[in-house]
Short mmCIF file of C-alpha atoms and ligand atoms in Angstrom, two decimals:
data_model
loop_
_atom_site.label_atom_id
_atom_site.label_comp_id
_atom_site.label_asym_id
_atom_site.label_seq_id
_atom_site.Cartn_x
_atom_site.Cartn_y
_atom_site.Cartn_z
CA MET A 9 170.52 -92.05 -28.48
CA ILE A 10 168.89 -88.67 -28.06
CA LYS A 11 169.69 -86.19 -30.80
CA THR A 12 168.46 -82.61 -30.88
CA ARG A 13 169.14 -79.73 -33.19
CA PHE A 14 169.13 -75.98 -33.46
CA ALA A 15 168.05 -74.88 -36.93
CA PRO A 16 168.27 -71.11 -37.30
CA SER A 17 167.57 -69.26 -40.53
CA PRO A 18 170.48 -66.87 -41.15
CA THR A 19 168.41 -63.83 -42.00
CA GLY A 20 169.56 -61.44 -39.28
CA TYR A 21 171.39 -61.45 -36.00
CA LEU A 22 171.13 -64.32 -33.53
CA HIS A 23 168.04 -63.39 -31.52
CA ILE A 24 168.04 -64.18 -27.80
CA GLY A 25 164.66 -65.88 -28.19
CA GLY A 26 166.37 -68.21 -30.67
CA VAL A 27 169.24 -68.72 -28.26
CA ARG A 28 166.81 -69.87 -25.61
CA THR A 29 165.49 -72.49 -28.04
CA ALA A 30 169.06 -73.53 -28.80
CA LEU A 31 169.82 -73.70 -25.08
CA PHE A 32 166.85 -75.93 -24.31
CA SER A 33 167.85 -78.29 -27.15
CA TRP A 34 171.47 -78.27 -26.05
CA LEU A 35 170.60 -78.87 -22.38
CA TYR A 36 168.28 -81.72 -23.27
CA ALA A 37 170.97 -83.44 -25.32
CA ARG A 38 173.71 -82.85 -22.77
CA LYS A 39 171.56 -83.98 -19.87
CA HIS A 40 170.78 -87.27 -21.57
CA GLY A 41 174.24 -87.91 -22.92
CA GLY A 42 172.91 -87.35 -26.42
CA GLN A 43 174.03 -85.23 -29.34
CA PHE A 44 173.25 -81.72 -30.42
CA ILE A 45 173.60 -80.53 -33.99
CA LEU A 46 173.60 -77.15 -35.68
CA ARG A 47 171.82 -76.75 -38.98
CA ILE A 48 171.77 -73.52 -40.92
CA GLU A 49 168.46 -73.21 -42.77
CA ASP A 50 169.66 -70.98 -45.57
CA THR A 51 167.35 -71.97 -48.41
CA ASP A 52 165.85 -68.49 -48.57
CA ARG A 53 168.71 -67.19 -50.66
CA GLU A 54 167.43 -63.64 -50.86
CA ARG A 55 167.26 -63.14 -47.14
CA SER A 56 170.14 -65.35 -45.99
CA THR A 57 173.50 -63.65 -45.57
CA GLU A 58 176.99 -64.81 -44.76
CA GLU A 59 177.20 -62.11 -42.13
CA SER A 60 174.24 -63.64 -40.37
CA VAL A 61 175.76 -67.13 -40.57
CA ASN A 62 178.91 -65.74 -38.96
CA ALA A 63 176.88 -64.05 -36.24
CA ILE A 64 175.21 -67.39 -35.45
CA LEU A 65 178.54 -69.23 -35.31
CA GLU A 66 180.15 -66.52 -33.20
CA GLY A 67 177.18 -66.39 -30.83
CA MET A 68 177.11 -70.16 -30.35
CA SER A 69 180.82 -70.26 -29.72
CA TRP A 70 180.76 -67.35 -27.26
CA LEU A 71 177.92 -69.02 -25.35
CA GLY A 72 179.72 -72.36 -25.30
CA LEU A 73 176.77 -74.11 -26.98
CA ASP A 74 178.97 -76.65 -28.68
CA TYR A 75 177.58 -79.00 -31.31
CA ASP A 76 178.55 -82.57 -32.06
CA GLU A 77 177.76 -82.30 -35.76
CA GLY A 78 177.48 -79.47 -38.22
CA PRO A 79 177.08 -76.75 -39.06
CA PHE A 80 175.09 -78.32 -41.86
CA TYR A 81 173.91 -75.99 -44.60
CA GLN A 82 170.65 -76.69 -46.35
CA THR A 83 171.91 -75.06 -49.54
CA HIS A 84 174.46 -77.90 -49.77
CA ARG A 85 171.71 -80.48 -49.70
CA PHE A 86 169.54 -79.59 -52.69
CA ALA A 87 170.31 -82.83 -54.53
CA ARG A 88 169.03 -84.80 -51.56
CA TYR A 89 165.83 -82.75 -51.39
CA GLN A 90 165.22 -83.34 -55.11
CA GLU A 91 165.66 -87.05 -54.57
CA VAL A 92 163.03 -87.08 -51.80
CA ILE A 93 160.62 -84.94 -53.83
CA GLN A 94 161.00 -87.43 -56.66
CA GLN A 95 160.37 -90.28 -54.27
CA LEU A 96 157.15 -88.62 -53.08
CA LEU A 97 156.01 -88.05 -56.68
CA GLU A 98 156.70 -91.66 -57.58
CA SER A 99 154.93 -93.09 -54.56
CA GLY A 100 151.88 -90.96 -55.30
CA HIS A 101 152.32 -88.73 -52.23
CA ALA A 102 152.96 -85.61 -54.24
CA TYR A 103 151.73 -84.10 -57.49
CA TYR A 104 152.31 -81.23 -59.91
CA CYS A 105 149.93 -78.34 -59.53
CA TYR A 106 149.45 -76.03 -62.51
CA ALA A 107 147.16 -73.51 -60.88
CA THR A 108 148.21 -69.98 -61.83
CA ARG A 109 148.65 -67.16 -59.40
CA GLU A 110 145.46 -65.51 -60.71
CA GLU A 111 143.50 -68.71 -60.37
CA LEU A 112 144.57 -69.13 -56.76
CA GLU A 113 143.80 -65.52 -56.01
CA GLN A 114 140.27 -65.97 -57.40
CA LEU A 115 139.85 -69.07 -55.26
CA ARG A 116 140.97 -67.16 -52.21
CA GLN A 117 138.57 -64.30 -52.85
CA ALA A 118 135.66 -66.67 -53.39
CA GLN A 119 136.43 -68.51 -50.16
CA LYS A 120 136.71 -65.29 -48.26
CA ALA A 121 133.40 -64.08 -49.68
CA ARG A 122 131.79 -67.28 -48.40
CA GLY A 123 133.33 -66.70 -45.00
CA GLU A 124 135.64 -69.73 -45.33
CA LYS A 125 139.26 -70.01 -44.37
CA PRO A 126 141.35 -69.60 -47.57
CA ARG A 127 142.99 -72.87 -48.54
CA TYR A 128 144.06 -74.72 -51.64
CA ASP A 129 141.16 -76.85 -52.87
CA GLY A 130 143.15 -79.75 -54.27
CA ARG A 131 142.12 -79.05 -57.88
CA TYR A 132 145.20 -80.79 -59.36
CA ARG A 133 145.38 -83.53 -56.76
CA ASP A 134 144.00 -86.22 -59.06
CA PHE A 135 144.68 -84.50 -62.37
CA THR A 136 145.52 -86.90 -65.18
CA GLY A 137 144.84 -84.72 -68.22
CA THR A 138 147.26 -82.83 -70.45
CA PRO A 139 149.09 -80.16 -68.42
CA PRO A 140 148.33 -76.58 -69.46
CA GLN A 141 151.00 -74.99 -71.65
CA GLY A 142 153.54 -72.45 -70.49
CA ILE A 143 153.16 -73.03 -66.76
CA ASP A 144 155.99 -74.10 -64.49
CA PRO A 145 154.13 -76.19 -61.95
CA VAL A 146 154.75 -76.31 -58.24
CA ILE A 147 154.77 -79.66 -56.47
CA ARG A 148 152.30 -80.25 -53.67
CA PHE A 149 152.20 -82.85 -50.95
CA LYS A 150 149.10 -85.04 -51.01
CA ASN A 151 147.93 -84.60 -47.47
CA PRO A 152 145.62 -87.39 -46.21
CA LEU A 153 141.97 -86.33 -46.44
CA GLU A 154 140.76 -88.30 -43.49
CA GLY A 155 141.84 -89.03 -39.97
CA GLU A 156 143.85 -86.84 -37.66
CA VAL A 157 147.38 -86.13 -36.56
CA VAL A 158 148.11 -86.60 -32.87
CA ILE A 159 151.11 -84.84 -31.38
CA ASP A 160 152.06 -85.79 -27.86
CA ASP A 161 154.01 -82.64 -27.31
CA LEU A 162 156.48 -82.81 -24.43
CA VAL A 163 155.57 -79.28 -23.37
CA LYS A 164 152.04 -78.67 -24.63
CA GLY A 165 150.64 -82.12 -24.02
CA ARG A 166 148.38 -83.80 -26.58
CA VAL A 167 147.51 -81.73 -29.64
CA VAL A 168 145.13 -83.22 -32.20
CA ILE A 169 144.65 -81.80 -35.69
CA LYS A 170 142.14 -83.11 -38.20
CA ASN A 171 143.57 -83.78 -41.63
CA SER A 172 140.52 -82.06 -43.08
CA GLU A 173 141.96 -78.82 -41.68
CA LEU A 174 145.21 -79.17 -43.63
CA ASP A 175 145.53 -78.42 -47.32
CA ASP A 176 148.07 -79.76 -49.78
CA LEU A 177 151.13 -77.72 -49.12
CA ILE A 178 153.74 -76.79 -51.69
CA ILE A 179 156.93 -78.79 -51.24
CA ALA A 180 158.73 -77.46 -54.34
CA ARG A 181 158.32 -74.03 -55.88
CA SER A 182 157.86 -73.53 -59.61
CA ASP A 183 161.63 -73.05 -59.98
CA GLY A 184 162.12 -76.46 -58.37
CA THR A 185 163.50 -75.24 -55.05
CA PRO A 186 162.21 -77.08 -51.98
CA THR A 187 160.19 -75.29 -49.29
CA TYR A 188 160.78 -75.09 -45.56
CA ASN A 189 158.49 -77.93 -44.51
CA LEU A 190 160.12 -80.32 -46.95
CA THR A 191 163.72 -79.47 -46.10
CA VAL A 192 163.11 -79.69 -42.35
CA VAL A 193 161.50 -83.10 -42.69
CA VAL A 194 164.30 -84.49 -44.85
CA ASP A 195 166.97 -83.10 -42.55
CA ASP A 196 165.37 -84.22 -39.30
CA TRP A 197 165.06 -87.67 -40.84
CA ASP A 198 168.54 -87.89 -42.39
CA MET A 199 170.19 -86.42 -39.32
CA GLY A 200 168.45 -88.84 -36.97
CA ILE A 201 166.80 -86.17 -34.84
CA THR A 202 164.87 -87.81 -32.00
CA HIS A 203 163.58 -84.63 -30.32
CA VAL A 204 162.52 -81.50 -32.17
CA ILE A 205 162.59 -78.69 -29.61
CA ARG A 206 161.52 -75.38 -31.15
CA GLY A 207 159.38 -72.29 -30.71
CA ASP A 208 155.64 -72.82 -30.66
CA ASP A 209 155.33 -70.52 -33.65
CA HIS A 210 156.12 -73.72 -35.58
CA LEU A 211 153.35 -75.79 -34.02
CA ASN A 212 151.09 -75.37 -37.05
CA ASN A 213 153.81 -76.83 -39.28
CA THR A 214 154.17 -79.95 -37.17
CA PRO A 215 151.14 -81.94 -38.38
CA ARG A 216 152.19 -81.28 -41.98
CA GLN A 217 155.72 -82.39 -41.23
CA ILE A 218 154.48 -85.51 -39.50
CA ASN A 219 152.34 -86.40 -42.51
CA ILE A 220 155.31 -86.04 -44.85
CA LEU A 221 157.47 -88.17 -42.55
CA LYS A 222 154.78 -90.84 -42.52
CA ALA A 223 154.54 -90.77 -46.31
CA LEU A 224 158.28 -91.34 -46.45
CA GLY A 225 158.12 -94.17 -43.96
CA ALA A 226 160.46 -92.19 -41.70
CA PRO A 227 160.39 -92.36 -37.89
CA ILE A 228 158.48 -89.53 -36.20
CA PRO A 229 160.56 -87.59 -33.69
CA GLN A 230 159.16 -86.33 -30.42
CA TYR A 231 158.20 -82.68 -30.37
CA ALA A 232 158.51 -80.03 -27.70
CA HIS A 233 157.11 -76.62 -28.60
CA ILE A 234 158.32 -73.86 -26.35
CA PRO A 235 156.19 -70.80 -25.69
CA MET A 236 157.45 -67.51 -27.05
CA VAL A 237 159.40 -64.86 -25.19
CA LEU A 238 157.48 -61.60 -24.96
CA GLY A 239 158.46 -58.04 -24.19
CA GLU A 240 157.08 -56.32 -21.12
CA ASP A 241 154.15 -54.92 -23.11
CA GLY A 242 153.06 -58.43 -24.04
CA SER A 243 154.08 -58.28 -27.69
CA ARG A 244 156.64 -60.57 -29.23
CA LEU A 245 160.16 -59.72 -28.06
CA SER A 246 161.85 -57.29 -30.44
CA LYS A 247 164.36 -54.46 -30.55
CA ARG A 248 161.83 -52.12 -29.02
CA HIS A 249 162.20 -54.00 -25.73
CA GLY A 250 165.98 -53.68 -25.50
CA ALA A 251 168.89 -55.62 -26.92
CA VAL A 252 167.76 -58.83 -28.60
CA ASN A 253 170.93 -59.58 -30.57
CA VAL A 254 172.98 -61.99 -28.51
CA LEU A 255 176.29 -60.42 -29.52
CA GLN A 256 175.15 -57.12 -28.02
CA TYR A 257 175.27 -58.87 -24.64
CA LYS A 258 178.81 -59.95 -25.30
CA GLU A 259 179.75 -56.36 -26.13
CA ALA A 260 177.89 -55.02 -23.11
CA GLY A 261 180.03 -57.18 -20.81
CA TYR A 262 177.76 -60.08 -19.93
CA LEU A 263 179.24 -63.42 -18.99
CA PRO A 264 177.92 -66.06 -21.41
CA GLU A 265 176.82 -68.35 -18.57
CA ALA A 266 174.92 -65.46 -16.99
CA LEU A 267 172.97 -64.84 -20.19
CA LEU A 268 172.26 -68.58 -20.46
CA ASN A 269 171.17 -68.60 -16.83
CA TYR A 270 168.78 -65.74 -17.46
CA LEU A 271 167.44 -67.41 -20.61
CA VAL A 272 166.95 -70.82 -19.01
CA ARG A 273 164.77 -69.22 -16.36
CA LEU A 274 162.60 -67.69 -19.08
CA GLY A 275 160.06 -70.45 -19.29
CA TRP A 276 161.70 -73.02 -17.02
CA SER A 277 162.02 -73.19 -13.27
CA CYS A 278 163.41 -75.39 -10.56
CA GLY A 279 161.97 -74.50 -7.17
CA ASP A 280 162.81 -70.89 -6.50
CA GLN A 281 166.46 -71.16 -7.43
CA GLU A 282 167.53 -68.21 -9.62
CA ILE A 283 171.25 -68.69 -10.13
CA PHE A 284 172.51 -71.79 -11.91
CA SER A 285 175.92 -72.79 -13.13
CA ILE A 286 176.04 -74.49 -16.54
CA ASP A 287 176.57 -77.84 -14.81
CA GLU A 288 173.52 -77.29 -12.62
CA MET A 289 171.42 -76.37 -15.65
CA VAL A 290 172.48 -79.58 -17.40
CA GLU A 291 171.75 -81.61 -14.31
CA LEU A 292 168.40 -80.08 -13.42
CA PHE A 293 166.84 -79.22 -16.79
CA SER A 294 163.74 -81.09 -17.88
CA LEU A 295 161.15 -80.42 -20.55
CA GLU A 296 158.37 -81.34 -18.11
CA ALA A 297 159.25 -78.26 -16.08
CA VAL A 298 159.01 -75.90 -19.06
CA ASN A 299 156.08 -73.49 -18.66
CA THR A 300 153.19 -73.68 -21.04
CA ALA A 301 152.60 -69.91 -20.90
CA PRO A 302 154.80 -67.35 -22.66
CA SER A 303 157.44 -65.63 -20.56
CA THR A 304 158.42 -62.00 -20.33
CA PHE A 305 161.89 -60.66 -20.96
CA ASN A 306 163.09 -58.30 -18.25
CA PRO A 307 166.40 -56.51 -18.98
CA GLU A 308 166.95 -55.44 -15.35
CA LYS A 309 166.62 -59.00 -14.14
CA CYS A 310 169.07 -60.11 -16.81
CA LEU A 311 171.56 -57.52 -15.56
CA TRP A 312 171.05 -58.67 -11.98
CA VAL A 313 171.77 -62.28 -12.97
CA ASN A 314 174.95 -61.11 -14.65
CA GLN A 315 176.04 -59.32 -11.50
CA GLN A 316 175.38 -62.44 -9.46
CA HIS A 317 177.55 -64.51 -11.78
CA ILE A 318 180.35 -61.95 -11.71
CA GLN A 319 180.34 -62.02 -7.90
CA ARG A 320 180.47 -65.80 -7.86
CA SER A 321 183.19 -66.19 -10.49
CA SER A 322 186.86 -66.66 -9.78
CA GLY A 323 189.26 -63.90 -10.74
CA GLU A 324 190.84 -66.21 -13.33
CA HIS A 325 187.53 -66.88 -15.00
CA LEU A 326 186.59 -63.21 -15.06
CA ALA A 327 190.01 -62.29 -16.40
CA ARG A 328 189.52 -64.45 -19.49
CA HIS A 329 186.37 -62.57 -20.42
CA LEU A 330 187.57 -59.20 -19.18
CA ALA A 331 190.86 -59.09 -21.11
CA PRO A 332 189.41 -57.98 -24.49
CA PHE A 333 187.53 -55.13 -22.82
CA ILE A 334 190.77 -53.79 -21.36
CA THR A 335 192.72 -54.03 -24.61
CA ASP A 336 189.83 -52.52 -26.59
CA ARG A 337 190.10 -49.49 -24.34
CA GLY A 338 193.79 -49.07 -25.07
CA GLY A 339 194.98 -50.88 -21.96
CA ASP A 340 198.20 -52.91 -22.07
CA LEU A 341 197.77 -56.10 -20.07
CA ASP A 342 201.52 -56.61 -19.82
CA ALA A 343 201.96 -53.19 -18.29
CA GLY A 344 199.90 -53.94 -15.19
CA PRO A 345 199.23 -56.54 -12.52
CA ALA A 346 197.71 -59.98 -13.15
CA LEU A 347 194.20 -59.33 -14.46
CA ALA A 348 192.78 -62.11 -12.27
CA ALA A 349 193.85 -60.23 -9.13
CA VAL A 350 192.28 -57.02 -10.42
CA ALA A 351 189.02 -58.82 -11.31
CA GLU A 352 188.95 -60.36 -7.85
CA LEU A 353 189.20 -56.89 -6.33
CA PHE A 354 186.41 -55.46 -8.50
CA LYS A 355 183.93 -58.30 -8.75
CA GLU A 356 181.73 -57.05 -5.93
CA ARG A 357 181.29 -53.65 -7.54
CA SER A 358 180.68 -54.28 -11.23
CA LYS A 359 177.45 -55.30 -12.88
CA THR A 360 179.13 -55.96 -16.20
CA LEU A 361 182.64 -56.65 -17.47
CA LEU A 362 182.45 -53.44 -19.43
CA GLU A 363 181.86 -51.52 -16.22
CA MET A 364 184.72 -53.43 -14.62
CA ALA A 365 187.05 -52.58 -17.49
CA ASP A 366 186.18 -48.89 -17.21
CA GLN A 367 186.67 -48.97 -13.46
CA ALA A 368 189.98 -50.80 -13.61
CA LEU A 369 191.55 -49.33 -16.72
CA TYR A 370 194.07 -47.26 -14.74
CA PHE A 371 195.97 -50.45 -13.92
CA TYR A 372 196.79 -50.90 -17.59
CA ARG A 373 196.79 -47.41 -19.00
CA ASP A 374 198.10 -44.13 -17.65
CA PHE A 375 195.42 -41.50 -17.52
CA ASP A 376 196.01 -38.02 -18.88
CA GLN A 377 193.63 -36.21 -16.63
CA PHE A 378 192.18 -36.51 -13.18
CA ASP A 379 188.45 -36.62 -12.86
CA ALA A 380 187.72 -32.88 -12.59
CA ALA A 381 185.34 -32.98 -9.63
CA ALA A 382 187.50 -35.43 -7.66
CA ALA A 383 190.64 -33.38 -8.32
CA LYS A 384 188.94 -30.15 -7.36
CA LYS A 385 187.88 -31.64 -4.07
CA HIS A 386 190.90 -33.70 -3.10
CA LEU A 387 193.99 -32.48 -4.95
CA ARG A 388 194.05 -29.14 -3.17
CA PRO A 389 197.07 -27.27 -1.82
CA ALA A 390 196.23 -28.75 1.59
CA ALA A 391 196.84 -32.21 0.17
CA ALA A 392 200.45 -31.45 -0.76
CA ALA A 393 201.86 -32.12 2.70
CA PRO A 394 200.06 -35.46 3.29
CA LEU A 395 200.99 -36.70 -0.17
CA THR A 396 204.63 -35.66 0.22
CA THR A 397 204.93 -37.34 3.60
CA LEU A 398 203.14 -40.43 2.36
CA LYS A 399 205.35 -40.59 -0.68
CA SER A 400 208.53 -40.70 1.35
CA LYS A 401 207.08 -43.40 3.58
CA LEU A 402 206.06 -45.46 0.58
CA GLU A 403 209.51 -45.05 -0.97
CA ALA A 404 211.00 -46.48 2.20
CA LEU A 405 208.69 -49.50 2.48
CA ASN A 406 210.50 -52.80 2.54
CA GLU A 407 207.58 -54.83 1.40
CA TRP A 408 205.09 -53.49 -1.08
CA GLN A 409 201.98 -54.94 0.46
CA ALA A 410 198.52 -53.70 1.30
CA ASP A 411 198.89 -53.83 5.05
CA ALA A 412 202.23 -52.01 4.95
CA ILE A 413 200.72 -49.37 2.68
CA HIS A 414 197.77 -49.08 5.02
CA ALA A 415 200.16 -48.51 7.93
CA ALA A 416 202.01 -45.81 5.98
CA ILE A 417 198.71 -43.98 5.37
CA GLN A 418 197.86 -44.25 9.04
CA GLN A 419 201.24 -42.97 10.17
CA THR A 420 201.05 -40.05 7.77
CA ALA A 421 197.64 -39.06 9.12
CA ALA A 422 198.86 -39.37 12.69
CA GLU A 423 202.03 -37.33 12.11
CA LEU A 424 200.17 -34.52 10.37
CA GLU A 425 197.28 -34.78 12.77
CA VAL A 426 194.67 -35.11 10.03
CA GLY A 427 191.96 -37.71 9.45
CA MET A 428 192.77 -40.80 7.36
CA GLY A 429 190.51 -39.46 4.61
CA LYS A 430 192.76 -36.44 4.16
CA VAL A 431 195.50 -38.83 3.11
CA GLY A 432 193.51 -41.63 1.57
CA MET A 433 191.33 -39.55 -0.72
CA PRO A 434 194.14 -37.53 -2.31
CA LEU A 435 196.03 -40.80 -2.72
CA ARG A 436 193.00 -42.35 -4.41
CA VAL A 437 192.58 -39.49 -6.87
CA ALA A 438 196.35 -39.39 -7.46
CA ILE A 439 196.73 -43.04 -8.40
CA THR A 440 193.35 -43.88 -9.93
CA GLY A 441 192.42 -40.50 -11.37
CA THR A 442 188.98 -40.84 -9.78
CA GLY A 443 187.21 -40.46 -6.46
CA GLN A 444 186.03 -44.05 -6.32
CA SER A 445 187.88 -47.33 -6.07
CA PRO A 446 188.11 -50.46 -3.97
CA SER A 447 190.14 -50.22 -0.78
CA ILE A 448 192.98 -47.87 -1.68
CA ASP A 449 195.77 -49.82 0.03
CA GLN A 450 194.83 -52.87 -2.02
CA VAL A 451 194.66 -50.83 -5.21
CA ALA A 452 198.08 -49.33 -4.47
CA ALA A 453 199.51 -52.75 -3.67
CA LEU A 454 198.34 -54.15 -6.99
CA LEU A 455 199.33 -51.11 -8.99
CA GLY A 456 202.95 -51.50 -7.85
CA ARG A 457 205.41 -49.15 -6.23
CA GLU A 458 206.79 -47.64 -9.39
CA LYS A 459 203.41 -46.56 -10.76
CA VAL A 460 202.15 -45.32 -7.41
CA LEU A 461 205.22 -43.15 -6.85
CA ALA A 462 205.14 -41.78 -10.39
CA ARG A 463 201.47 -40.92 -10.11
CA LEU A 464 201.97 -39.29 -6.72
CA GLU A 465 204.67 -37.18 -8.32
CA LYS A 466 202.27 -36.19 -11.06
CA ALA A 467 199.56 -35.31 -8.55
CA LEU A 468 201.97 -33.16 -6.54
CA ALA A 469 202.92 -31.32 -9.72
CA PHE A 470 199.24 -30.80 -10.44
CA ILE A 471 198.70 -29.35 -6.97
CA ALA A 472 201.72 -27.07 -7.30
CA GLN A 473 200.49 -25.79 -10.62
CA ARG A 474 197.05 -25.18 -9.19
CA LYS A 475 198.58 -23.28 -6.30
CA ALA A 476 200.68 -21.17 -8.66
CA MET A 477 197.65 -20.30 -10.69
CA ALA A 478 195.66 -19.32 -7.63
CA ASN A 479 198.37 -16.84 -6.56
N1 LIG B 519 164.56 -72.38 -39.42
C1 LIG B 519 163.42 -72.27 -38.57
C2 LIG B 519 163.43 -70.92 -37.87
O1 LIG B 519 164.45 -70.30 -37.77
C3 LIG B 519 163.39 -73.33 -37.50
C4 LIG B 519 162.84 -74.58 -37.98
C5 LIG B 519 162.67 -75.66 -36.94
O2 LIG B 519 163.17 -75.54 -35.82
O3 LIG B 519 162.07 -76.63 -37.30
O4 LIG B 519 162.39 -70.49 -37.42
#
């Protein structure tokens, strides 16, 4: 069975480049009926924080990237790592290295002076003498000296590295703690990972990891190294290029599936289709179709994809994600119409849920003030008569429905011999507080008779006050 993993280091927020890696791993597992696991690589105790772990968990859950096992924490697995290090020492695949910091620095300088690439020279590899006093040794892996490592990468194709290019890497520090390459190998092995899908910044670790796996007699997983995501200036994607913390997208009102859709298209394509549902992504994804070149993050495109998903979503679906934005803005969901109906009315005009919440807040919260420019233009003394007439017609309506409201507006305009706009616009400002909204009869229908009449009353008082002040 196929088993993939996402293995973030909790040293900051969950970066969207990391999320794309997680998504590819998740899609691959889901597509093949396999399993996806989450592993928190928290062995760097100085840089790992609980806050960051929580951000990872929250991000994964918001995005719906569910895992079948985990989260596993590497800090809970130190005993196992020690056991494997011991095994490697006993089988002659690892050794203690007593070289001091100064010694290694001298080596490095000498190599540099000779124009060579700095690397450990294996000076303790076959050491059998008496260990020097007062030195806590590190433990190094005995990398094979001859031959080569062949990686048939599912994205990059065949990559061949000569063992002569690899030095003996440290697998345990002088304080005994295991290093990244060791912990990853042990975990991928113990957790039965069949496909390691990760950023190509790890490609240089892969031959070392394969050699350790071989020394342990462990199966070698398949590898897929995904090209990086770059900013528009061609440098590695960072804060300078816009929001890179996945939770910022949640706060900015993105739908999780829209962000995933944007991310899946960064480095993967399927014809010229741009918009994918989660089910389509699972069905269509393949590693063969992942680009070998880096991709460029484009915030405007990401926003466009979000808008497309909002337009295609049902009101019910939008309502689930929209609700917290309304309550965060002081709206009371019980005090207004069904949120799904409101979302349905607004989905063609909002690029984000945050925008939608701002645009639709008047359904759930009374406003204190009219938008100044809209009120100045439309709540004028001349609007008093249309609003008064309209109000009495609305009071008398049998059925509070959009078409009946529309008819009342029409009749008012006809009776007073004014254009529809002279009724509709003051009504809009009166009940929404602003000069912009979806079709006003539909807004009024959803808002409900009681609120519409009360707000008309308020607008008429505002006009009267304005008139009094002008006199
Ligand atoms: N913890 C590593 C990172 O965050 C990932 C290791 C891996 O995928 O093998 O870069």
